[in-house]
Coordinates of C-alpha atoms in Angstrom, one line a residue:
M14 CA -4.6 80.5 248.5
F15 CA -5.1 78.0 245.7
F16 CA -1.9 79.0 244.0
L17 CA 0.0 79.3 247.3
N18 CA -1.0 75.8 248.2
G19 CA 0.2 74.5 244.9
W20 CA 3.5 76.3 245.3
L21 CA 4.1 75.2 248.9
F22 CA 2.7 71.7 248.7
S23 CA 3.2 70.5 245.0
A24 CA 4.9 67.4 246.3
F25 CA 1.6 66.4 247.9
E26 CA -0.5 66.6 244.7
F27 CA -2.3 63.3 244.0
T28 CA -3.8 64.5 240.7
A29 CA -4.6 67.9 239.2
G30 CA -6.6 69.8 241.9
V31 CA -6.4 67.0 244.5
N32 CA -3.8 67.3 247.2
W33 CA -3.0 65.3 250.3
L34 CA -2.7 68.7 252.1
Y35 CA -5.1 71.4 250.9
L36 CA -5.2 74.7 252.8
P37 CA -7.8 76.3 250.6
A38 CA -10.4 73.9 252.0
G39 CA -9.9 75.4 255.4
V40 CA -10.1 78.9 254.0
R41 CA -13.4 78.0 252.3
L42 CA -15.0 76.8 255.5
L43 CA -13.7 79.7 257.4
L44 CA -15.1 82.2 254.9
V45 CA -18.5 80.4 255.0
L46 CA -18.5 80.5 258.8
M47 CA -17.7 84.2 258.7
F48 CA -19.9 85.3 255.8
G49 CA -22.6 82.6 255.4
L50 CA -24.4 82.6 252.1
S51 CA -22.4 85.5 250.7
G52 CA -19.2 83.5 251.4
A53 CA -20.6 80.4 249.7
L54 CA -21.6 82.4 246.7
G55 CA -18.2 84.1 246.4
I56 CA -16.4 80.8 246.8
S57 CA -18.6 79.2 244.2
V58 CA -17.9 81.9 241.6
A59 CA -14.1 81.9 242.3
S60 CA -13.9 78.2 242.3
A61 CA -16.0 77.8 239.1
T62 CA -13.8 80.3 237.4
L63 CA -10.6 78.5 238.4
S64 CA -12.1 75.1 237.6
I65 CA -13.1 76.1 234.1
A66 CA -9.9 78.0 233.4
L67 CA -7.5 75.4 234.7
Y68 CA -9.1 72.1 234.5
A69 CA -12.2 72.1 232.2
P70 CA -11.8 74.8 229.5
N71 CA -13.7 72.6 227.1
D72 CA -16.3 71.5 229.6
P73 CA -17.6 74.5 231.5
I74 CA -20.6 72.6 233.0
T75 CA -18.1 70.3 234.9
G76 CA -16.2 73.3 236.2
L77 CA -19.4 75.3 237.0
V78 CA -20.9 72.5 239.1
A79 CA -17.6 71.8 240.8
G80 CA -17.5 75.4 241.8
V81 CA -21.0 75.2 243.2
I82 CA -20.0 72.1 245.2
T83 CA -16.9 73.8 246.5
G84 CA -18.9 76.8 247.8
F85 CA -22.0 75.1 249.0
A86 CA -20.6 72.0 250.7
P87 CA -19.3 74.1 253.6
Y88 CA -22.6 76.1 253.7
L89 CA -24.7 73.0 253.8
V90 CA -22.6 71.6 256.7
Q91 CA -22.8 74.8 258.6
Q92 CA -26.6 74.9 258.2
L93 CA -26.9 71.2 259.3
L94 CA -24.9 71.9 262.4
Q95 CA -26.8 75.0 263.2
R96 CA -30.1 73.0 263.0
F97 CA -29.1 69.7 264.6
A98 CA -26.1 70.5 266.8
N99 CA -27.0 73.9 268.1
L100 CA -24.1 75.7 266.4
Q101 CA -24.9 79.4 266.8
N102 CA -24.8 81.6 263.7
S103 CA -22.5 83.9 265.7
L104 CA -20.2 81.0 266.5
V105 CA -19.9 82.1 270.1
N106 CA -20.5 78.5 271.2
I107 CA -17.9 76.9 268.9
N108 CA -15.1 75.0 270.6
A109 CA -12.4 72.5 269.6
A110 CA -14.8 69.5 269.6
S111 CA -17.4 71.3 267.4
L112 CA -14.6 72.5 265.1
L113 CA -13.5 68.9 264.6
Q114 CA -17.1 67.7 264.0
L115 CA -17.6 70.6 261.5
T116 CA -14.2 69.7 259.8
L117 CA -15.0 66.0 259.4
L118 CA -18.5 66.6 258.0
Y119 CA -17.2 69.3 255.6
A120 CA -14.3 67.0 254.4
V121 CA -16.8 64.2 253.7
A122 CA -19.3 66.5 252.0
T123 CA -16.8 68.2 249.7
S124 CA -14.8 65.2 248.7
F125 CA -17.7 62.9 248.2
G126 CA -19.7 65.6 246.4
H127 CA -16.8 66.4 244.0
Q128 CA -15.9 62.8 243.3
V129 CA -19.5 61.8 242.6
W130 CA -19.8 64.7 240.2
Y131 CA -16.5 63.7 238.5
V132 CA -17.6 60.1 238.1
V133 CA -20.9 61.3 236.5
R134 CA -19.0 63.6 234.1
G135 CA -16.3 61.0 233.3
V136 CA -13.5 63.0 234.8
T137 CA -12.5 60.1 237.0
D138 CA -13.4 56.5 236.7
N139 CA -12.4 55.3 240.1
F140 CA -14.4 57.0 242.8
W141 CA -12.7 55.3 245.8
L142 CA -9.2 55.9 244.5
S143 CA -10.0 59.6 244.1
V144 CA -12.2 60.4 247.1
W145 CA -9.6 59.5 249.8
P146 CA -6.8 61.8 248.8
M147 CA -9.3 64.7 248.5
F148 CA -10.9 63.8 251.9
V149 CA -7.5 63.6 253.6
G150 CA -6.2 66.8 252.0
D151 CA -9.4 68.7 252.8
L152 CA -9.4 67.4 256.4
I153 CA -5.7 68.2 257.1
G154 CA -5.9 71.6 255.4
T155 CA -9.1 72.5 257.2
V156 CA -7.8 71.4 260.6
L157 CA -4.6 73.5 260.1
V158 CA -6.5 76.6 259.1
L159 CA -9.4 76.4 261.6
Y160 CA -7.4 75.4 264.6
T161 CA -4.8 78.1 263.8
G162 CA -7.6 80.6 263.5
H163 CA -9.2 79.3 266.7
A164 CA -5.9 79.7 268.6
A165 CA -5.4 83.2 267.2
V166 CA -8.8 84.3 268.3
K167 CA -8.2 82.9 271.8
L168 CA -4.8 84.8 272.0
L169 CA -6.5 88.0 270.8
R170 CA -9.2 87.7 273.4
R171 CA -6.7 87.1 276.2
S172 CA -4.6 90.0 275.0
A173 CA -7.7 92.3 274.9
A174 CA -8.8 91.2 278.3
K175 CA -5.4 91.8 279.8
R176 CA -5.3 95.3 278.3
V177 CA -8.7 96.1 279.7
A178 CA -7.7 94.8 283.1
D179 CA -4.5 96.9 283.1

């Protein structure tokens, strides 16, 4: 998805790895919602590998921690909403409003987490200039992926219910 996003939306790239429209953010959250901790671990390993290989070959610590932030920001948000907003682990009670809440918190967590880390590591020197494009890209990409998935699930349920009724 990372490479597909780069190919489809290269015109929306703000800086290397930061896009104004970033579909992999939505896929990450979706995978964590579906697979929990295993999803977060898998995303962390894949993201760390990409980060080190593409952006920080001479600074593996920066890439490794960026990968951990990438995988565990959605997991942290999911855990917070399960604890404080009664989001069920099975997601049976998820609706459009809770998806929006989840998406906003996730976009804040991932963009702020990454940009704080990048400022600490000297990758970027202007936190506010860098955080907004990442926040907007993650927000738009996540909204597109999650709401498309939500609509698909509703259609599949209706189709299955119709087949059972027939």
